[in-house]
Backbone as a printed PyTorch tensor [residue, N CA C, xyz], in Angstrom:
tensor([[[  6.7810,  36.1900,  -7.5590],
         [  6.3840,  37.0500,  -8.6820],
         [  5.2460,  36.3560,  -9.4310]],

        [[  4.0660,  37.2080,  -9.7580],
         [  3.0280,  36.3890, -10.4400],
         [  3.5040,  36.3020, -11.8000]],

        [[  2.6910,  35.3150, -12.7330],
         [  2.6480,  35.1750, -14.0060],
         [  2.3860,  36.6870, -15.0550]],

        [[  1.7990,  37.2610, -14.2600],
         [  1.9190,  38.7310, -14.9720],
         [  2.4440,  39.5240, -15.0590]],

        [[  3.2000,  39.5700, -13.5370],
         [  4.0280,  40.4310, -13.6030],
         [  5.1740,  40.1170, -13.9560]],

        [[  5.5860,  38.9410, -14.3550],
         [  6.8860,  38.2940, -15.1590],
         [  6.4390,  38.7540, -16.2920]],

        [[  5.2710,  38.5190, -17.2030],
         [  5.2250,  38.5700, -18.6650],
         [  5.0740,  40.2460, -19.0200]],

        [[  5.1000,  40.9920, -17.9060],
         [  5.0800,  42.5680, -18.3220],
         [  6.5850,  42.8740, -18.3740]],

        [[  7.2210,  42.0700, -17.2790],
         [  8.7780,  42.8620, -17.3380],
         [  9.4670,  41.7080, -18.5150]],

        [[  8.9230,  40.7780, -18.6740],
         [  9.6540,  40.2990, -20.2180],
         [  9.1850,  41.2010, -21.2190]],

        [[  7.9530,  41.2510, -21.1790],
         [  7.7920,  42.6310, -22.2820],
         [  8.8480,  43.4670, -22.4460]],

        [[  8.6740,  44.5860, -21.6130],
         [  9.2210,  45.6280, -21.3840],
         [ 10.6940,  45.1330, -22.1680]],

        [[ 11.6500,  43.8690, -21.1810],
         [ 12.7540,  43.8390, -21.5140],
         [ 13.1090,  43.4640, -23.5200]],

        [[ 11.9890,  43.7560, -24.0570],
         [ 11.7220,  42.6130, -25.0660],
         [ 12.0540,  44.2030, -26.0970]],

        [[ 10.7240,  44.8010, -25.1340],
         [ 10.9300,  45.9330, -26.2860],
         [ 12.0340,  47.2470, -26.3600]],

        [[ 12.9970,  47.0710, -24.8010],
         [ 13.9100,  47.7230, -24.7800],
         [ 14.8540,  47.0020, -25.8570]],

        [[ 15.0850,  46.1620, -25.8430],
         [ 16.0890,  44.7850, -26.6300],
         [ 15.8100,  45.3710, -28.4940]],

        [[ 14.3600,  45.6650, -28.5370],
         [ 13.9860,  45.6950, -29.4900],
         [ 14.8840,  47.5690, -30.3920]],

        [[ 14.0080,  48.4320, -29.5170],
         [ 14.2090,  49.1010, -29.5410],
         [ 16.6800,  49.8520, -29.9450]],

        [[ 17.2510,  48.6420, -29.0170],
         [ 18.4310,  48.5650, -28.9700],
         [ 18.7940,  48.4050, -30.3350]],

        [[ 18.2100,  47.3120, -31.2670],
         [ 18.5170,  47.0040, -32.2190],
         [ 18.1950,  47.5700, -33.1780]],

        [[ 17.2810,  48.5650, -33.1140],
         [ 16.7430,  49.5910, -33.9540],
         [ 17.5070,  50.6690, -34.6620]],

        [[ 18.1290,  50.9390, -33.0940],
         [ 19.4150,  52.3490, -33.1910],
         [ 20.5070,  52.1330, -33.7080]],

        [[ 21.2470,  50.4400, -33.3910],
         [ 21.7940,  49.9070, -33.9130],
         [ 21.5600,  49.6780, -35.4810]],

        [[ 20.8890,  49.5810, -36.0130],
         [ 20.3880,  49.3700, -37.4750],
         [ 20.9170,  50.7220, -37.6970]],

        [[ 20.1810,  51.3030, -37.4420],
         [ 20.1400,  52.8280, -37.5820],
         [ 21.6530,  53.7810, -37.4720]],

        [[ 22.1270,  53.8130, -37.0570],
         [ 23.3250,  53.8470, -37.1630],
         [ 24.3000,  53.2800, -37.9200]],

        [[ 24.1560,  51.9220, -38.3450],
         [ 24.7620,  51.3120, -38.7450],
         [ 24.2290,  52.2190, -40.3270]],

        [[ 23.4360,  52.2310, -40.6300],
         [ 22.9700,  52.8420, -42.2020],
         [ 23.4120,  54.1850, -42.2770]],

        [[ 23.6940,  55.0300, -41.1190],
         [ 24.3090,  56.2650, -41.3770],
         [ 25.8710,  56.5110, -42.0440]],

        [[ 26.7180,  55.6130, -41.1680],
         [ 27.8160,  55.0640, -41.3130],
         [ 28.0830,  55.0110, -42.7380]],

        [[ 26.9300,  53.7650, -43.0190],
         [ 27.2500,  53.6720, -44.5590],
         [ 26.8240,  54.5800, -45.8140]],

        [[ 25.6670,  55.4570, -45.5730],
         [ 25.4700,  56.4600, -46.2790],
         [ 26.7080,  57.2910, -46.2710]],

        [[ 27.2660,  57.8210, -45.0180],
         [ 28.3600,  58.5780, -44.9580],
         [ 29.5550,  57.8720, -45.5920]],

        [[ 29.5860,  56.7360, -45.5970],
         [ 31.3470,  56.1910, -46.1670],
         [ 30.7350,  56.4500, -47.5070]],

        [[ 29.5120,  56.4800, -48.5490],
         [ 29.0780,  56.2830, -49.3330],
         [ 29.1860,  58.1770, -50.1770]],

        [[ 29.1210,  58.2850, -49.6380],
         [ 28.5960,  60.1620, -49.5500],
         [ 30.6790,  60.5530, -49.8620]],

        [[ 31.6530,  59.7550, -49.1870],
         [ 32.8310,  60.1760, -48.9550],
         [ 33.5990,  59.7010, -50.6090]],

        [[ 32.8710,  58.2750, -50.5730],
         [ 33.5520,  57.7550, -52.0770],
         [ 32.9280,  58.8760, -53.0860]],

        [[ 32.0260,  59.0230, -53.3250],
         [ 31.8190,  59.8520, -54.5530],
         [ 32.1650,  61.1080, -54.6370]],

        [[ 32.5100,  61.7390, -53.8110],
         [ 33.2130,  62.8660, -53.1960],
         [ 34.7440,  62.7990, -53.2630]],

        [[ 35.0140,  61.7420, -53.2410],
         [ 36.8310,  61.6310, -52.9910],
         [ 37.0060,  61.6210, -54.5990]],

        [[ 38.7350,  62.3110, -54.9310],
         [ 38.8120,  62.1780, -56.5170],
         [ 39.0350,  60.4570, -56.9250]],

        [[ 39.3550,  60.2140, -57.7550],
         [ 39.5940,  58.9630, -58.3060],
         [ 40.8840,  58.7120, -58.0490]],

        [[ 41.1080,  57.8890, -58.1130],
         [ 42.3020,  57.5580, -57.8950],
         [ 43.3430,  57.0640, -59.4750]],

        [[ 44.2980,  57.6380, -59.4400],
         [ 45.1260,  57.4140, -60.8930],
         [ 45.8460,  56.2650, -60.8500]]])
């Protein structure tokens, strides 16, 4: 394998990796908008 074509598929794997952690973020902030969205919505508790 040449030197280039290693540093394209590390790319690639770099920005799939990247990309992974994105959705992950991303999700992860929905989650919490939604648990967030549920407390102020739920009555209080006595």
């Amino acid at each position: 394998m040449t030197i280039t074509r290693a540093a394209v598929l590390m790319a690639v794997a770099h920005a799939a990796a990247l990309v992974t952690v994105a959705r992950t973020a991303e999700a992860a902030a929905a989650r919490t908008a939604e648990a967030a969205a549920v407390a102020r919505t739920a009555p209080a508790a006595p």
